PDB file of C-alpha atoms in Angstrom:
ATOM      1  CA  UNK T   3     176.553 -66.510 463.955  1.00 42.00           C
ATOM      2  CA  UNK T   4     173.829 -63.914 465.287  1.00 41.00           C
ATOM      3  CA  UNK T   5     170.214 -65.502 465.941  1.00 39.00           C
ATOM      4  CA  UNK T   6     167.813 -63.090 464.551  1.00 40.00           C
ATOM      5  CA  UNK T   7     165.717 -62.096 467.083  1.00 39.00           C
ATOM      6  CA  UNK T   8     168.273 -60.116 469.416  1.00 39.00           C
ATOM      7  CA  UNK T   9     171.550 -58.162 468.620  1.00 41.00           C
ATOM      8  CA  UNK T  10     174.707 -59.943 469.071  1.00 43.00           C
ATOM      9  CA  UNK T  11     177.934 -59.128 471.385  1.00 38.00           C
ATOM     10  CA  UNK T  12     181.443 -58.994 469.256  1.00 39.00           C
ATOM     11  CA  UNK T  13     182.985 -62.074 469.868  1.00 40.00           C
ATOM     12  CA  UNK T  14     185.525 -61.747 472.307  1.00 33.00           C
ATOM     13  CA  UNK T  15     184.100 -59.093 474.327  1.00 34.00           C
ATOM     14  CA  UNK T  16     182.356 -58.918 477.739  1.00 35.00           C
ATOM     15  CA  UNK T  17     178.701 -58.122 477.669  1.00 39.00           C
ATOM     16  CA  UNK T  18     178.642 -55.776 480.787  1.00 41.00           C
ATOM     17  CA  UNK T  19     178.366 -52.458 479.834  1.00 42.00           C
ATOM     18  CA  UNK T  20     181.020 -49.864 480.207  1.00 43.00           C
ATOM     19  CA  UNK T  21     182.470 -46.289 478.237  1.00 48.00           C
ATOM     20  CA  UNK T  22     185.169 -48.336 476.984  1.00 51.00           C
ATOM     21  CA  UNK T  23     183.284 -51.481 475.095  1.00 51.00           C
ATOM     22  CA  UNK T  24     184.080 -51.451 471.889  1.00 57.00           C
ATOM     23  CA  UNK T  25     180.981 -51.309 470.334  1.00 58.00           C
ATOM     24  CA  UNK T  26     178.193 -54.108 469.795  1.00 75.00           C
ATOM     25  CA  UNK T  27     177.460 -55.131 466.785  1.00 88.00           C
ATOM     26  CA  UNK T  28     173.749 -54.930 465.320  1.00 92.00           C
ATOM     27  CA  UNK T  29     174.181 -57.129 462.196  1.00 95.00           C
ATOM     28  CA  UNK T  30     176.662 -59.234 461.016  1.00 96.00           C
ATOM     29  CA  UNK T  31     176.409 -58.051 457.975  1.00 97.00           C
ATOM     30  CA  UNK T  32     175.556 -55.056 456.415  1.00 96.00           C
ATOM     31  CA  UNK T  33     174.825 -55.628 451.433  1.00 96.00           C
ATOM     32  CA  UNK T  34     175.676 -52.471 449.809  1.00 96.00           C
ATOM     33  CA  UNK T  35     175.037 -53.306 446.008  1.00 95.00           C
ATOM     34  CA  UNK T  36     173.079 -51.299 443.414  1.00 93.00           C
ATOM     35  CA  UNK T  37     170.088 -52.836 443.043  1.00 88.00           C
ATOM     36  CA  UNK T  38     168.811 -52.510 439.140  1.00 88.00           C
ATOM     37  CA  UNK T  39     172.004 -54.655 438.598  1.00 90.00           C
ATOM     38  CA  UNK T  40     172.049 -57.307 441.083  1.00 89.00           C
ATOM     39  CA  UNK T  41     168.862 -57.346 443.649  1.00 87.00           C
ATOM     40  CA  UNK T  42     166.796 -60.321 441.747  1.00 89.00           C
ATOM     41  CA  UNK T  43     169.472 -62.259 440.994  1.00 90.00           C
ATOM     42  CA  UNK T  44     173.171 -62.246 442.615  1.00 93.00           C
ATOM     43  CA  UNK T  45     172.099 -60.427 446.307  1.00 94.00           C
ATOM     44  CA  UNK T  46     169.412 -61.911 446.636  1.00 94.00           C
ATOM     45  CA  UNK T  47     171.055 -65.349 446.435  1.00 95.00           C
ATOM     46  CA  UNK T  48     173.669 -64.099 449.019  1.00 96.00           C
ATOM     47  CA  UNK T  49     171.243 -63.038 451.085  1.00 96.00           C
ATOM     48  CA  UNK T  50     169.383 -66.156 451.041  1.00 96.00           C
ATOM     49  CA  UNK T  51     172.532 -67.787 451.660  1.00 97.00           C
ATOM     50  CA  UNK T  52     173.790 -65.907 454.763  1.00 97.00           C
ATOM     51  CA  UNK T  53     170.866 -66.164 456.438  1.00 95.00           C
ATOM     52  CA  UNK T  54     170.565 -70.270 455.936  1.00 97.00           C
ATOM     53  CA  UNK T  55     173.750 -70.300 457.101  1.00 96.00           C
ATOM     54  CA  UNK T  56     172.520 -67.668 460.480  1.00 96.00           C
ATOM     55  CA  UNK T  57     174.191 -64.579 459.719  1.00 96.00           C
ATOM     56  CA  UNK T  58     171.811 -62.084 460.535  1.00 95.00           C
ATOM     57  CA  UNK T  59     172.581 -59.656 457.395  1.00 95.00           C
ATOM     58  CA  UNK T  60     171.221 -56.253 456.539  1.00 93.00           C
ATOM     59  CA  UNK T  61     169.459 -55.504 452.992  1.00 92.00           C
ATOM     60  CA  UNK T  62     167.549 -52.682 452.487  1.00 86.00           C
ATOM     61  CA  UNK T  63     164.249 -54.038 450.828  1.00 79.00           C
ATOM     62  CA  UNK T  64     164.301 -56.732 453.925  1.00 75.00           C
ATOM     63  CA  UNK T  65     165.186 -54.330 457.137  1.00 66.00           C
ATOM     64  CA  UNK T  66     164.329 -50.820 456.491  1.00 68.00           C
ATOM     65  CA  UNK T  67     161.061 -50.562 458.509  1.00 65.00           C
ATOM     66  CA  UNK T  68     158.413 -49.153 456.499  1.00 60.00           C
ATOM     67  CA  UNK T  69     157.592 -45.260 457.154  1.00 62.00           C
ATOM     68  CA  UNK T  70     160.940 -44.811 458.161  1.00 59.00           C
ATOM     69  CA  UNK T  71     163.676 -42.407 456.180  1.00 60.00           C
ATOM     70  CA  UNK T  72     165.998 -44.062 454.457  1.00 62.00           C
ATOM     71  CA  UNK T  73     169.138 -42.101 454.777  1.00 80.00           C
ATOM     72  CA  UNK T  74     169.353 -41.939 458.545  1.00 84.00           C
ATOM     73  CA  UNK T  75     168.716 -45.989 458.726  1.00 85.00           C
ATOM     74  CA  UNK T  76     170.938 -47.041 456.152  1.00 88.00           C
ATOM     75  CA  UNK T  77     173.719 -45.213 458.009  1.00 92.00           C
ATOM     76  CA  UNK T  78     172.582 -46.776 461.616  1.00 92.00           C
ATOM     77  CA  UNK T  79     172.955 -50.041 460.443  1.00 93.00           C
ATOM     78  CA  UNK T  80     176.015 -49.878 458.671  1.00 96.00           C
ATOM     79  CA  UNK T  81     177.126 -48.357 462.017  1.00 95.00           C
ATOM     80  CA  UNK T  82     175.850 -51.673 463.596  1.00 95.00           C
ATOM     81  CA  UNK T  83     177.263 -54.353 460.925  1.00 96.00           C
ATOM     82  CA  UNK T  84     180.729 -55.635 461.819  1.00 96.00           C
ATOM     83  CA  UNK T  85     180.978 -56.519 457.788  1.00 97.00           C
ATOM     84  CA  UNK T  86     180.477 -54.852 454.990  1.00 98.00           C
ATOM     85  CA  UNK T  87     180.070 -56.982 451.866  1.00 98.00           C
ATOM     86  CA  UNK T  88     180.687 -54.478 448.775  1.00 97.00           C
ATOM     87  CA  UNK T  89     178.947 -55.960 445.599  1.00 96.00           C
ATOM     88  CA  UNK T  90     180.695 -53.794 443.234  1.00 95.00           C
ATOM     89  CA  UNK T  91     178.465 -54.089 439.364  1.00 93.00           C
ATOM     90  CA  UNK T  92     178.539 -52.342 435.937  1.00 90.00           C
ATOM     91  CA  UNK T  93     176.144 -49.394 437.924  1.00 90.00           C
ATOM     92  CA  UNK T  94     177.321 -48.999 441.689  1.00 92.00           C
ATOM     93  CA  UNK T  95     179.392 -45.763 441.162  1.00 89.00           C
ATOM     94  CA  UNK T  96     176.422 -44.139 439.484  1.00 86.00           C
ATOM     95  CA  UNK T  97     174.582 -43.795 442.107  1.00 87.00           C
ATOM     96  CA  UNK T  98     174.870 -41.703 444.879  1.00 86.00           C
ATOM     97  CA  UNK T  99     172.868 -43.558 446.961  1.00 86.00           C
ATOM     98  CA  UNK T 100     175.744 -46.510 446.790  1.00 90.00           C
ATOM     99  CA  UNK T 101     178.528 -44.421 446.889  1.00 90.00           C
ATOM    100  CA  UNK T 102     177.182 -42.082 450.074  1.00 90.00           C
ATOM    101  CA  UNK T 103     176.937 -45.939 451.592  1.00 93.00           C
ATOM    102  CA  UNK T 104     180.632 -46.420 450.326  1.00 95.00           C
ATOM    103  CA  UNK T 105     181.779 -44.009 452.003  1.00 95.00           C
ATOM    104  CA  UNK T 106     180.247 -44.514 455.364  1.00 96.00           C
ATOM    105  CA  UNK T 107     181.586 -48.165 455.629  1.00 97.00           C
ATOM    106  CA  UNK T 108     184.945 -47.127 454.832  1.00 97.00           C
ATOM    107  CA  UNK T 109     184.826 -44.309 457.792  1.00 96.00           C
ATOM    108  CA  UNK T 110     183.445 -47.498 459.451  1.00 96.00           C
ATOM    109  CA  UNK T 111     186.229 -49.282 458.614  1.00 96.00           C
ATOM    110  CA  UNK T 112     188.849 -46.825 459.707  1.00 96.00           C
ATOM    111  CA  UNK T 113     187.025 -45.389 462.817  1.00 95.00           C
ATOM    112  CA  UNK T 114     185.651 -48.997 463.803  1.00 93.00           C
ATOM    113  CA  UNK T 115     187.322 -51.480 462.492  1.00 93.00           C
ATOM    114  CA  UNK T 116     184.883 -52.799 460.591  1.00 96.00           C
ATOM    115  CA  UNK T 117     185.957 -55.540 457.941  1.00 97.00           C
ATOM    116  CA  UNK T 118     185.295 -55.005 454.040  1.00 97.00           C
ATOM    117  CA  UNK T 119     184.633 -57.716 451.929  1.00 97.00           C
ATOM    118  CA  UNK T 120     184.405 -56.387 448.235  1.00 97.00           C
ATOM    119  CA  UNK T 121     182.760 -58.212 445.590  1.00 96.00           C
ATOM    120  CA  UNK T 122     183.399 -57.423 442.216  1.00 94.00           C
ATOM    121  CA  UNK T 123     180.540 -58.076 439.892  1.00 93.00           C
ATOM    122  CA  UNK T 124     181.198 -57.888 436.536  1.00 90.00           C
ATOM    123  CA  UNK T 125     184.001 -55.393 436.710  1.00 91.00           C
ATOM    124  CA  UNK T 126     187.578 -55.760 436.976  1.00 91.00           C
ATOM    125  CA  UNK T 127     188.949 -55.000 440.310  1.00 93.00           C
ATOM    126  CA  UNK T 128     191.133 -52.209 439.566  1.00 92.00           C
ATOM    127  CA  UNK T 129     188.986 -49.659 437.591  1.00 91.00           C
ATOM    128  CA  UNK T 130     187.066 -49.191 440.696  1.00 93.00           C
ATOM    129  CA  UNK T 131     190.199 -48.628 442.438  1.00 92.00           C
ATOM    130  CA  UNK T 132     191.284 -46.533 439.491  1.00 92.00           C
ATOM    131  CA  UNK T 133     187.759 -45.365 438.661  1.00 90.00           C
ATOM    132  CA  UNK T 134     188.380 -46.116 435.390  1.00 88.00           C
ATOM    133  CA  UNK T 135     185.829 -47.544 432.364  1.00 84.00           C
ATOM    134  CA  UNK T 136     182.536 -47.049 433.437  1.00 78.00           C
ATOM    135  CA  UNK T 137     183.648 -46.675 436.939  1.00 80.00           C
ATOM    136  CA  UNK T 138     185.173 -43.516 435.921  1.00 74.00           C
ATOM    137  CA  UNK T 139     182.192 -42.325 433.855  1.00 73.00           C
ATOM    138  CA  UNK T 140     179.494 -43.328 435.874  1.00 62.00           C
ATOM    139  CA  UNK T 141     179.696 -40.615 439.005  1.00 67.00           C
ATOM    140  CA  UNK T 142     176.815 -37.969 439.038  1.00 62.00           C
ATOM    141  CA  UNK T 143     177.148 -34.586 439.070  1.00 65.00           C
ATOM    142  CA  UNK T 144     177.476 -33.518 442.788  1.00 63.00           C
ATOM    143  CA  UNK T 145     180.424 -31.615 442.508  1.00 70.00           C
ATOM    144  CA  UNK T 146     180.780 -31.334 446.114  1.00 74.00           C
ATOM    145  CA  UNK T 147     181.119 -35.485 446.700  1.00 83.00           C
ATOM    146  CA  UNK T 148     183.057 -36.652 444.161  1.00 84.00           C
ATOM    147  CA  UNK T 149     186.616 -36.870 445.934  1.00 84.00           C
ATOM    148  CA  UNK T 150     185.089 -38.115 449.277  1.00 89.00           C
ATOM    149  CA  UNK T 151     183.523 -41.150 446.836  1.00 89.00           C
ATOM    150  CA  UNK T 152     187.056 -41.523 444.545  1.00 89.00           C
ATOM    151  CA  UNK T 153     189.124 -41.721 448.066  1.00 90.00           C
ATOM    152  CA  UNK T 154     186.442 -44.519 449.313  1.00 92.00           C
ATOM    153  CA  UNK T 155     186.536 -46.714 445.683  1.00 91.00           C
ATOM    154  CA  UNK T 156     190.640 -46.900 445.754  1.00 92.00           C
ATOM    155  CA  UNK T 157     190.243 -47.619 449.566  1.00 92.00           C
ATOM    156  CA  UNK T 158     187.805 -50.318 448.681  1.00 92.00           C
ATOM    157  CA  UNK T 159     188.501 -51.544 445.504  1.00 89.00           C
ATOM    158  CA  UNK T 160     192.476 -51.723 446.780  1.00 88.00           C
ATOM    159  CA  UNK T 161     190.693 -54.323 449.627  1.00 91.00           C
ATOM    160  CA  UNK T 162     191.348 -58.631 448.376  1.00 84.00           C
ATOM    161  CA  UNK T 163     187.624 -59.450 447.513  1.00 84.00           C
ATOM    162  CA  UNK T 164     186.313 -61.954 444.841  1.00 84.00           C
ATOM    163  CA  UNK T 165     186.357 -61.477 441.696  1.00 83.00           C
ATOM    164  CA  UNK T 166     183.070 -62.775 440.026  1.00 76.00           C
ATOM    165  CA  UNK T 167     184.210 -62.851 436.401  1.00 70.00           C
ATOM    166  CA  UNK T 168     187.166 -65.283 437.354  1.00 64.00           C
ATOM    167  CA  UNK T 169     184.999 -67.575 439.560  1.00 63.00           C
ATOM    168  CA  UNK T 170     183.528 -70.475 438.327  1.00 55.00           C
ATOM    169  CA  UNK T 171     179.782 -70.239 437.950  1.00 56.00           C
ATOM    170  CA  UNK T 172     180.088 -66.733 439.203  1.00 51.00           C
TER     171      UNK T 172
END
């Protein structure tokens, strides 16, 4: 797909600039996972995998420049993916971090068109849909949030993705 040293057009699009371009994508790929349940072992075989393959993929511990906040360039670059792979584990909706990123790629996804490729890591698709289990347990205690991250879940868990506890060798 994208080499890695420049940014990549959308396919289909001319590259001269103009106020009506849709927009250029940064990254193909943007990893939103929680990382004390997948980072050393599923995403970071993903990751390994996209980019053998030359899909020039976002994940945090690998892009964010050092010295840099993390909020503000987390958001920029899901901005700039034109995918958004989901990796959806046991922890995700506990942390706000994950589901202030959730939320983003879905406005993404509705103001964009960006595409959304859940992965559902040992949970079953439709309690994070449902937010049920310990998808409905898990949320913290920011009052203020918690139906902008509920609307985002259905929206994303409702999206086909794969389910890793029905796949062989996960």
């Amino acid at each position: 797909m994208a080499s890695k040293s420049s940014p990549k057009p959308t396919p289909g699009y001319p590259s001269s600039s103009s106020s009506a371009q849709p927009p250029r994508w940064t990254y193909d790929v943007f990893l939103s996972f929680r990382g004390e349940d997948t980072r050393k072992s599923f995403v970071d075989h993903l990751y390994t995998a996209l980019q053998q393959k030359g899909i020039y993929t976002f994940k945090d511990d690998e892009r964010l420049e050092k010295g840099k906040a993390i909020s503000p360039e987390l958001l920029k670059a899901i901005e700039n993916a034109r995918f958004a792979v989901i990796v959806f584990s046991t922890n995700y909706a506990s942390s706000p971090w994950c589901l202030d990123e959730l939320v983003k790629i879905v406005e993404c996804k509705n103001s964009m068109g960006q595409t959304i490729l859940p992965v559902f890591y040992d949970v079953e698709p439709s309690n994070v849909r449902r937010q049920e289990g310990l998808f409905g347990e898990g949320f913290p205690k920011q009052e203020d949030k918690v139906l902008k991250w509920k609307k985002a879940l259905t929206e994303a868990g409702s999206i086909s993705g794969w389910d890793l506890r029905n796949t062989a060798n996960g």
